[in-house]
Coordinates of C-alpha atoms and ligand atoms in Angstrom, one line a residue:
X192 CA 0.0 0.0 0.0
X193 CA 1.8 3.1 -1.1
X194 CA 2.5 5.5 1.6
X195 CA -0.2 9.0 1.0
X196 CA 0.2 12.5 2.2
X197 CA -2.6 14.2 4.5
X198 CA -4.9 15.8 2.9
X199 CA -4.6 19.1 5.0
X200 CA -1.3 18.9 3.5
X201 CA -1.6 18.4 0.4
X202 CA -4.6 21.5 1.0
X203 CA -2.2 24.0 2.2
X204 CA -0.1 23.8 -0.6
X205 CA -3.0 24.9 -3.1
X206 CA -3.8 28.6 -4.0
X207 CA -4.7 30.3 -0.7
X208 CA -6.9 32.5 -2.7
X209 CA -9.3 29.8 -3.4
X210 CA -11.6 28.9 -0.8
X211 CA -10.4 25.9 1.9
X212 CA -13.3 24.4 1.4
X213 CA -12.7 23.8 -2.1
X214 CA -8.7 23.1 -1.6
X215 CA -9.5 20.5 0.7
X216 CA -12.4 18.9 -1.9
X217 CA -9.4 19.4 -4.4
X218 CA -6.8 17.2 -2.4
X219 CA -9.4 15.0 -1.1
X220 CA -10.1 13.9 -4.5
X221 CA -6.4 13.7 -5.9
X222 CA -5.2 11.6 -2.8
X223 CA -8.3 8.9 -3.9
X224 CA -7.4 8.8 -7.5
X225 CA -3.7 8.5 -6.6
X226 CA -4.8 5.2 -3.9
X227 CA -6.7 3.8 -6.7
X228 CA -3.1 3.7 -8.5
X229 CA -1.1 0.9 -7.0
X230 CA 2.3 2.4 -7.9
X231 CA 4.3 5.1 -5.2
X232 CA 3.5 8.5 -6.6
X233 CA 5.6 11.4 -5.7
X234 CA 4.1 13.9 -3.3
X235 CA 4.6 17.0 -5.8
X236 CA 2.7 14.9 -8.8
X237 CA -0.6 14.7 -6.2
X238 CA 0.0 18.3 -5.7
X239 CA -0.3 19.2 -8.8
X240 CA -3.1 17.0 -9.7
X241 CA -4.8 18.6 -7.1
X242 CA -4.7 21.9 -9.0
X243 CA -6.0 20.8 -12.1
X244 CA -8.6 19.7 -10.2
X245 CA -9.2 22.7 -8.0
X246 CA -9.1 25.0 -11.1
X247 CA -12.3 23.2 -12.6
X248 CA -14.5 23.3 -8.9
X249 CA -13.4 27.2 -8.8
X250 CA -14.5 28.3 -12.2
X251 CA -18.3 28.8 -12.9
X252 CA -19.8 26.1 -14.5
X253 CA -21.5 29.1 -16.5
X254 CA -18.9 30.5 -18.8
X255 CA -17.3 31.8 -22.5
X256 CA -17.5 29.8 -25.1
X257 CA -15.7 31.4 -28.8
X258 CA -19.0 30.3 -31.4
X259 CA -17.2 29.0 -34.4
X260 CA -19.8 26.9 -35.3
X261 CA -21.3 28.1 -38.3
X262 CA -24.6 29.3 -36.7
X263 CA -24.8 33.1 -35.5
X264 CA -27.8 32.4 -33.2
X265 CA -26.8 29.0 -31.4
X266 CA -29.4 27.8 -28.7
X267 CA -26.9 26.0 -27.1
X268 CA -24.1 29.2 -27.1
X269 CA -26.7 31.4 -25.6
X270 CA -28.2 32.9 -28.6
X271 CA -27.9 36.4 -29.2
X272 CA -24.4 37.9 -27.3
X273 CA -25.6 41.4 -26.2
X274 CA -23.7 44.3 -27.5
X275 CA -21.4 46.4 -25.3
X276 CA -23.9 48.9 -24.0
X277 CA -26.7 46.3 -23.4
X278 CA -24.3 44.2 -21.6
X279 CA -23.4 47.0 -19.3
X280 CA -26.9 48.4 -18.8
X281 CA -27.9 44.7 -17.7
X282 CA -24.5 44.7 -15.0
X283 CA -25.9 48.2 -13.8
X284 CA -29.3 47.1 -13.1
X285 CA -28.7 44.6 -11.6
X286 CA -25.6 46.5 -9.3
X287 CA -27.5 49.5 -8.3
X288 CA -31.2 50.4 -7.5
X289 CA -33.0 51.8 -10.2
X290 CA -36.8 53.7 -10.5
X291 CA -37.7 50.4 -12.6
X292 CA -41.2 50.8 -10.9
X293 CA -40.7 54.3 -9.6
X294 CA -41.8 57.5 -11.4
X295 CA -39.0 59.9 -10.3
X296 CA -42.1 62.6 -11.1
X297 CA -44.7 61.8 -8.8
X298 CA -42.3 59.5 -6.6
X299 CA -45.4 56.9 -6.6
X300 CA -45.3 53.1 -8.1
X301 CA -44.3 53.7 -11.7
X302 CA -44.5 50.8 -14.7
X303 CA -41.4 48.9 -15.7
X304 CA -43.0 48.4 -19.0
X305 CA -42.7 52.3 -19.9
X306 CA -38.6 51.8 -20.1
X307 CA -39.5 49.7 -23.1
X308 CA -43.5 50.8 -24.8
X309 CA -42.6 53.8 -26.9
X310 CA -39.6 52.5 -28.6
X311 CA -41.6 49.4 -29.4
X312 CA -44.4 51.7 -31.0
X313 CA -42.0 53.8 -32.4
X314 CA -40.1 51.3 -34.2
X315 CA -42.8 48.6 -35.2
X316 CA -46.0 51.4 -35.7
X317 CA -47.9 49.5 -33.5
X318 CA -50.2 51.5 -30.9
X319 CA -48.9 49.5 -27.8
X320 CA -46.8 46.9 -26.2
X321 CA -45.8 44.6 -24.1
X322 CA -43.0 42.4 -23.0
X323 CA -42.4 39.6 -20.6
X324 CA -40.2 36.7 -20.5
X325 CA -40.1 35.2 -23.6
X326 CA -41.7 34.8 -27.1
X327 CA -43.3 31.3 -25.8
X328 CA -44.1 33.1 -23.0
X329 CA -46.1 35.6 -24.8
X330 CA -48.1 33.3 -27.0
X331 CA -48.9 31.3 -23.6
X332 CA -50.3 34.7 -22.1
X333 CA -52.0 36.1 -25.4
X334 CA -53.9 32.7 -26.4
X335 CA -55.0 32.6 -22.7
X336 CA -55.6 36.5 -22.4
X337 CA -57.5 36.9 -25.7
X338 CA -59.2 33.5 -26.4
X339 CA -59.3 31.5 -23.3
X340 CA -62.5 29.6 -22.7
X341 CA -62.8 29.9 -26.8
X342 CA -61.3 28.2 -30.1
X343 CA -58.5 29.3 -32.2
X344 CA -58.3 28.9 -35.9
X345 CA -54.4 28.0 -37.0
X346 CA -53.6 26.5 -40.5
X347 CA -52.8 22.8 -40.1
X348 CA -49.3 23.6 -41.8
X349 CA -48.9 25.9 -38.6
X350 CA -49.1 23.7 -35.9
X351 CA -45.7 23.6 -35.4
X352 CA -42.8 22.6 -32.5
X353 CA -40.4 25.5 -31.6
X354 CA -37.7 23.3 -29.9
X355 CA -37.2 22.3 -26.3
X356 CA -41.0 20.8 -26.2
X357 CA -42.8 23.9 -27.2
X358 CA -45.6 22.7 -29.4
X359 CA -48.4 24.7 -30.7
X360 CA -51.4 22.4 -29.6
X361 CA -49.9 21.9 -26.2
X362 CA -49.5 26.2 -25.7
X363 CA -53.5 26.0 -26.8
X364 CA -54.4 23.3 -24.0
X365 CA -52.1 25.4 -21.3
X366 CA -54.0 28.9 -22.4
X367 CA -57.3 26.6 -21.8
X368 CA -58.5 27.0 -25.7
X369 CA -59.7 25.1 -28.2
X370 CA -57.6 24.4 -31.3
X371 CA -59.2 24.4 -34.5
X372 CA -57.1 23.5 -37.3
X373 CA -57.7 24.4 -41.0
X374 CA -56.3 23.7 -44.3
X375 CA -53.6 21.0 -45.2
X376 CA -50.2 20.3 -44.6
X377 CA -49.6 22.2 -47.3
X378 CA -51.9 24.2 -48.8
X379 CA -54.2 26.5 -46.6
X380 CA -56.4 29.3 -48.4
X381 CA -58.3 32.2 -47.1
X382 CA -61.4 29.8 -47.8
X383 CA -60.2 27.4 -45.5
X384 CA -60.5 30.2 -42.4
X385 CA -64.7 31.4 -43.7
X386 CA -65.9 28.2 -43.8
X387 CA -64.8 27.5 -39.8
X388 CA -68.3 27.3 -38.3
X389 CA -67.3 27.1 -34.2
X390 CA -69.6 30.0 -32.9
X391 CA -66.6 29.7 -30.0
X392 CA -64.0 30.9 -32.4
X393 CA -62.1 34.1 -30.4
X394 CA -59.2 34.1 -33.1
X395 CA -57.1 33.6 -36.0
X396 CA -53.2 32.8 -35.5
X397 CA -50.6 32.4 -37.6
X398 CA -47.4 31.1 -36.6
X399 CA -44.3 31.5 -38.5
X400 CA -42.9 28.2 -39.8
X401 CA -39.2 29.2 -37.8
X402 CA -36.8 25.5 -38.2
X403 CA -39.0 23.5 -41.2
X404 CA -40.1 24.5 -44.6
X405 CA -42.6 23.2 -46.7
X406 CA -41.8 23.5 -50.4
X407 CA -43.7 22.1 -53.6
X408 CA -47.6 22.3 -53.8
X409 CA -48.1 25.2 -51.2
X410 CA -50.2 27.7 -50.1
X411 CA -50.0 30.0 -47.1
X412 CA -52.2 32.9 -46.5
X413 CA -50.0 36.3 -45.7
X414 CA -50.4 38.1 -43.1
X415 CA -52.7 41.1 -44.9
X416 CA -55.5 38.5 -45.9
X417 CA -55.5 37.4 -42.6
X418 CA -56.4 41.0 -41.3
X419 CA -58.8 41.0 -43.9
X420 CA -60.2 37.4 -42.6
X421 CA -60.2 38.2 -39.1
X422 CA -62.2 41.4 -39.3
X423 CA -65.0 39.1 -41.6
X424 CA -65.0 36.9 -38.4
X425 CA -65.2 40.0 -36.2
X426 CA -62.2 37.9 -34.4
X427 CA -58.8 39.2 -33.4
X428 CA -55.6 38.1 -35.8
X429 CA -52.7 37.0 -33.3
X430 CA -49.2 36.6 -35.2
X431 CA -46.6 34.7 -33.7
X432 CA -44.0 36.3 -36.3
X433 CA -40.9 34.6 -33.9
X434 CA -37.8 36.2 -35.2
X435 CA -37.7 39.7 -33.9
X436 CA -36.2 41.2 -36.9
X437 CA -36.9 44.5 -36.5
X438 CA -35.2 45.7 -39.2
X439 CA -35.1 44.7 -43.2
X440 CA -32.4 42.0 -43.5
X441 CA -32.5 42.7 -47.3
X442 CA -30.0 45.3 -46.0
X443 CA -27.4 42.9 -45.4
X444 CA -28.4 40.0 -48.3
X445 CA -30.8 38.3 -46.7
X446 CA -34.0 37.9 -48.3
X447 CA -37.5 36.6 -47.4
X448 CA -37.3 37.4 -43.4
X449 CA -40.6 39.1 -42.7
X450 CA -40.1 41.4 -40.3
X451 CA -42.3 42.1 -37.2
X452 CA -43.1 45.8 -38.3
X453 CA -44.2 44.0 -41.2
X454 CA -46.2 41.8 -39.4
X455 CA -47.5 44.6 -37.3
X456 CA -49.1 46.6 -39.7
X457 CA -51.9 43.8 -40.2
X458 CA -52.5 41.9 -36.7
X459 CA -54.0 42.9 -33.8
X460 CA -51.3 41.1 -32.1
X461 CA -48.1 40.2 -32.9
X462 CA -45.5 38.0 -30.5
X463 CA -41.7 37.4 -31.0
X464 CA -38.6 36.5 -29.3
X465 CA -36.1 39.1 -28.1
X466 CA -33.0 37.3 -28.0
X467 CA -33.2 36.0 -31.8
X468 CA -33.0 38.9 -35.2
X469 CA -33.8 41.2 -32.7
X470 CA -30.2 40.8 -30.9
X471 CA -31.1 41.6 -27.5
X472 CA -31.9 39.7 -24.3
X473 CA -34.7 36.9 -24.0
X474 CA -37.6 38.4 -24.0
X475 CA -40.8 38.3 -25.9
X476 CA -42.3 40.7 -27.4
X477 CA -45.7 41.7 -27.5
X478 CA -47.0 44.6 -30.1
X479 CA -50.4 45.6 -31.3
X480 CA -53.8 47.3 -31.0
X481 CA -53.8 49.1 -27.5
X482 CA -57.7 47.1 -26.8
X483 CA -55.7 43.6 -27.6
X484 CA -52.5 44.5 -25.5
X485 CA -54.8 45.6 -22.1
X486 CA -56.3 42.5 -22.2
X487 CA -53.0 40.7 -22.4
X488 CA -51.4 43.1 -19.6
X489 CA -54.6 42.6 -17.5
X490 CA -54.4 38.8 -17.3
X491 CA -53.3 37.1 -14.1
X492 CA -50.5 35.4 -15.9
X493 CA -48.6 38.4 -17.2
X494 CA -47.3 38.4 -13.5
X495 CA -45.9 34.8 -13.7
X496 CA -44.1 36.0 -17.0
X497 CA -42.7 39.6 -16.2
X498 CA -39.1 40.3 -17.6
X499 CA -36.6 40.9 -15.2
X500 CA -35.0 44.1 -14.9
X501 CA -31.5 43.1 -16.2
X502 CA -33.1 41.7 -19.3
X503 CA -35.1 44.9 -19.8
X504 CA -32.4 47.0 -19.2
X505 CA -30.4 45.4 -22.0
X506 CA -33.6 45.6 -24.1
X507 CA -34.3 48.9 -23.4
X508 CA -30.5 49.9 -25.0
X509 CA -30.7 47.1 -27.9
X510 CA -34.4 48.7 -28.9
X511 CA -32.4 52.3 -28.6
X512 CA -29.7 50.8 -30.8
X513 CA -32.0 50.0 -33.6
X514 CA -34.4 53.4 -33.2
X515 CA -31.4 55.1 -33.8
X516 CA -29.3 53.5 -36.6
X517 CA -26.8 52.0 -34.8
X518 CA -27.4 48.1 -35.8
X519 CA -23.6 47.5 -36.7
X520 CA -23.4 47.8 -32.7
X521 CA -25.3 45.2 -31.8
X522 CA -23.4 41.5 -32.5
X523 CA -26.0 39.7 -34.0
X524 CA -26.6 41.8 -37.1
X525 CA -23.0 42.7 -37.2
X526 CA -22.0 39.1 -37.8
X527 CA -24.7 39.0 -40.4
X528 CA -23.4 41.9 -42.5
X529 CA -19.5 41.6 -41.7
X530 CA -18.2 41.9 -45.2
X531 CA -17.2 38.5 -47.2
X532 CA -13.4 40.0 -47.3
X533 CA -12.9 40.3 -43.8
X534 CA -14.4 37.0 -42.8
X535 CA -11.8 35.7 -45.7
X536 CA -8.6 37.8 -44.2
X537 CA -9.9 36.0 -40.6
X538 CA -10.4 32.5 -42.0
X539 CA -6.8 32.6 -43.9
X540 CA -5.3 33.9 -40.3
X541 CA -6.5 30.4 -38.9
X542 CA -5.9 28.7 -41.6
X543 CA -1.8 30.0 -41.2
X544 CA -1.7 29.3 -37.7
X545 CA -3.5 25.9 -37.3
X546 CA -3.2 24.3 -40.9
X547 CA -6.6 23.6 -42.8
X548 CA -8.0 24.8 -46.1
X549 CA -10.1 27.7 -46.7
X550 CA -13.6 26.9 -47.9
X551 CA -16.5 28.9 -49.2
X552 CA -19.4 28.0 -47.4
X553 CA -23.1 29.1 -45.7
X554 CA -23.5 30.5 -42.3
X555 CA -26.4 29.6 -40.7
X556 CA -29.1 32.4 -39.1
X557 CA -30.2 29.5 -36.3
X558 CA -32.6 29.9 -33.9
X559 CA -35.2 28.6 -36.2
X560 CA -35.0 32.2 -37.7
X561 CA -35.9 32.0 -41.6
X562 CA -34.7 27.9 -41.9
X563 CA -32.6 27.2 -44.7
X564 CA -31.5 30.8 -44.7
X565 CA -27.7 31.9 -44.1
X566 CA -25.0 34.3 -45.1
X567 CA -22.3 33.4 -46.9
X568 CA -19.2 32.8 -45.3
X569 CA -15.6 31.5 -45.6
X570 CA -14.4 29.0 -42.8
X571 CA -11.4 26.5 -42.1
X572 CA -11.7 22.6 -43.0
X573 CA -9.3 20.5 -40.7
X574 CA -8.7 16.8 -41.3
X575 CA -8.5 14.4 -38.6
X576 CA -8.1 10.8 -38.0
X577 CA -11.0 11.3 -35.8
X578 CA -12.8 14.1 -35.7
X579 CA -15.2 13.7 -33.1
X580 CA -12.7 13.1 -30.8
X581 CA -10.6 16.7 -32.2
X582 CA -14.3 18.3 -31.5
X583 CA -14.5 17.4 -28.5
X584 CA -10.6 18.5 -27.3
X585 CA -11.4 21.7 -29.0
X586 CA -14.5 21.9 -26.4
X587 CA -11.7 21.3 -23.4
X588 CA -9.4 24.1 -24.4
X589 CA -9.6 27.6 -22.7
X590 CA -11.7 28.6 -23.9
X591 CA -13.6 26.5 -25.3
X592 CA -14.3 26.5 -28.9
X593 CA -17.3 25.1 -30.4
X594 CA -16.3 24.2 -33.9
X595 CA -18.6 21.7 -36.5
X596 CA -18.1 18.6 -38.3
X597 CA -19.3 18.3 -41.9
X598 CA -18.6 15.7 -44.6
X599 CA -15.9 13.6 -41.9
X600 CA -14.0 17.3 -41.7
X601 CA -14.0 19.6 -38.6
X602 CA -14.7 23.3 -39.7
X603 CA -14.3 26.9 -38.3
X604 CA -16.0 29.4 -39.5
X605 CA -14.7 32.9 -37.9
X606 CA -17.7 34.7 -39.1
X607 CA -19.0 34.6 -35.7
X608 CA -15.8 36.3 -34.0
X609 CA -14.4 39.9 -33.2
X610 CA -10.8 40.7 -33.9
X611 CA -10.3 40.1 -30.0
X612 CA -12.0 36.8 -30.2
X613 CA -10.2 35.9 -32.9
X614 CA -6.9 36.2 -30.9
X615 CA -8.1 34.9 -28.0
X616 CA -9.0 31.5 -30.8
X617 CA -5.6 31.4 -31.9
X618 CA -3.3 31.5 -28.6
X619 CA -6.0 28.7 -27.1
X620 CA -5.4 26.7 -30.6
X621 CA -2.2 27.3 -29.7
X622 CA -1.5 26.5 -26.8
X623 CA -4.0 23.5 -26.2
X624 CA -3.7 20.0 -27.3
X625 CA -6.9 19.1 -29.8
Ligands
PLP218 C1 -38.4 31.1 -31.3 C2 -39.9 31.1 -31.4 C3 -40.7 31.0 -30.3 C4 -40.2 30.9 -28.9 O1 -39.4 32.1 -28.5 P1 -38.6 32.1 -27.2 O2 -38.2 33.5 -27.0 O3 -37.5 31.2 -27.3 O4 -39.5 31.7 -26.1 C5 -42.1 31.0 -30.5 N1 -42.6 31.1 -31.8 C6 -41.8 31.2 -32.9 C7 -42.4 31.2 -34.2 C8 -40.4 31.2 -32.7 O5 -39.6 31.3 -33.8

């Protein structure tokens, strides 16, 4: 039985600026692994193993990740990274008190929604406008605020699943209505939403088909016939328009994204995410005809879903951003329109220091934005024996890069990173072992 230190020892020699607590977990846990090893290991070797190990139990298991996987808006990475002035507005609020629900005027109980209402209306034209949590949080709220107790007419090519177990009939049986589906798979027409003959019916919804496509024999009906529909029902048109783009994406080469202004100018409610096109925190937003939005901000559940200040203070400074011109500030759309040269001068700067070839090829909007729909993009192809394995070193290093494997090759595609980040890629590619 080979001879072990203590492990107070073996504690005391660890960073003193890291908690005992956690050096004495750390040595605790290198003294086992080294008993479980029949052979005499040196004193110094248990030390140091020690460290490794206390460096992972003192870092947050919540950290930076460099997105080089080909998708700007990654679930998994966070989706949208905030810009610079959101992030600090978010740090601030939630530092310091604010008057989030405190009019500085009257010194009375003031609205957190009024940090956020105008620019809403300003930029989308709607009359009003709410926001809470998040996008499926909205369409919960508005089914059950506007049609609860009552049926909801959705085209059968609609019905869709978000991601993450958020499926259209199941958000209808939460709100407590009734789901009436029309049309086909793939073909609905205007007909299809007259000849529903529920005298329960409370609205029309359309939901934006955000991660499938259905192509061939198809038929949708847009967004202006179903204003038209919903007033012949005398029945409120909800959109669930998803995206957030608030601005036209035909600016930066991307075509087809209807945009929630668009959406806007013919629903009496429209719902979408705020951490997606939009390029700000999560949050869904709520815009529309001021009677439609009061009965949503009346219901019991808008409580349950209220933003939090640090996401509205970050929304409040991306919705400024956008008011005022200043998209190239915020990450999301900047990555969209970073010119195809500079992504090229990036991906050749990998390619030099890591080896590869440099590859044309499409990055993806993600998020279930506009499916099928990317920028292009140039990115690094890197052959390995085993790739999977390569992947996942690349997820160890420090830190971590999230990379892709296509067609048995690993690539990188640096659209997705600043000039800092960039840097920060290459010393880690460096310096680690992948
Ligand atoms: C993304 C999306 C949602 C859900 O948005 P979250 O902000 O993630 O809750 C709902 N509907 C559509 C159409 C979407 O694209």
């Amino acid at each position: 039985m080979a001879r072990l230190p203590k492990v107070d020892r073996v504690a005391d020699r660890l960073d003193p600026a890291c908690p005992h607590v956690l050096r004495v977990r750390a040595a605790r846990a290198a003294i086992d692994a080294a008993r479980m090893r029949s052979a005499e290991i040196p004193e110094d070797e248990i030390v140091a193993d020690a460290a490794r190990r206390l460096q992972e139990l003192a870092r947050p298991s919540l950290r930076t990740v460099l997105n080089l996987s080909g998708t700007i808006l990654h679930t998994g990475l966070g989706r949208a990274p905030l810009s610079e002035r959101a992030a600090e507005a978010a740090a601030v609020a939630g530092r310091d008190y604010s008057n989030l629900e405190f009019d500085l005027e009257t010194g009375r109980r003031g609205d957190r929604q009024a940090h956020v209402r105008e620019l809403l209306c300003e930029i989308t034209g709607a009359e009003d406008a709410l926001v809470v949590n998040n996008a499926a949080a909205a369409v919960t709220l508005a089914l059950a605020a506007i049609a609860g107790g009552g049926a909801v007419a959705i085209s059968r090519g609609q019905l869709v699943e978000i991601g993450g177990g958020f499926r259209m009939p199941e958000i209808f049986a939460q709100s407590g209505c009734r789901l009436l589906e029309v049309g086909t798979t793939n073909r609905t027409r205007p007909g299809d939403f007259l000849a529903v003959n529920d005298p329960a019916l409370a609205a029309l919804l359309r939901c934006h088909p955000s991660n499938y496509r259905v192509v061939g024999f198809t038929a949708e009906v847009g967004a202006s016939e179903m204003a038209d529909l919903a007033a012949e029902r005398g029945v409120p048109y909800l959109d669930d328009q998803g995206n957030g783009a608030l601005v036209d994406l035909r600016l930066f080469g991307v075509v087809g994204v209807e945009t929630l202004p668009d959406v806007a100018r013919f629903a009496d409610l429209a719902m979408a995410s705020g951490d997606k096109l939009l390029g700000g925190p999560q949050a869904g937003l709520l815009v529309g005809r001021r009677a439609v939005v009061d009965l949503v901000r009346r219901h019991p559940l808008a409580r349950a879903f209220r933003i939090d200040k640090m996401s509205l203070a970050a929304l409040e400074i991306t919705l400024r951003q956008t008011r005022d011109g200043r998209v190239h500030e915020i990450p999301t759309l900047r990555d969209i329109a970073k010119p195809l040269p500079e992504v090229l001068a990036d991906a050749r700067r990998l390619a030099r220091a890591i080896g590869g070839t440099v590859e044309s090829g499409t990055t993806e909007l993600g998020a279930g934005c506009a499916p099928g729909t990317g920028v292009p993009t140039w990115r690094v192809g890197i052959h390995r024996s085993d790739p999977d394995a390569s992947l996942a070193a690349l997820r160890k290093l420090d830190p971590p890069i999230i990379g892709r494997i296509e067609r048995g090759q690993i690539w990188l595609d640096p659209r997705t990173v600043t000039p800092t980040q960039l840097r920060t890629a290459l010393r880690a590619l460096k310096e680690g072992e992948w």
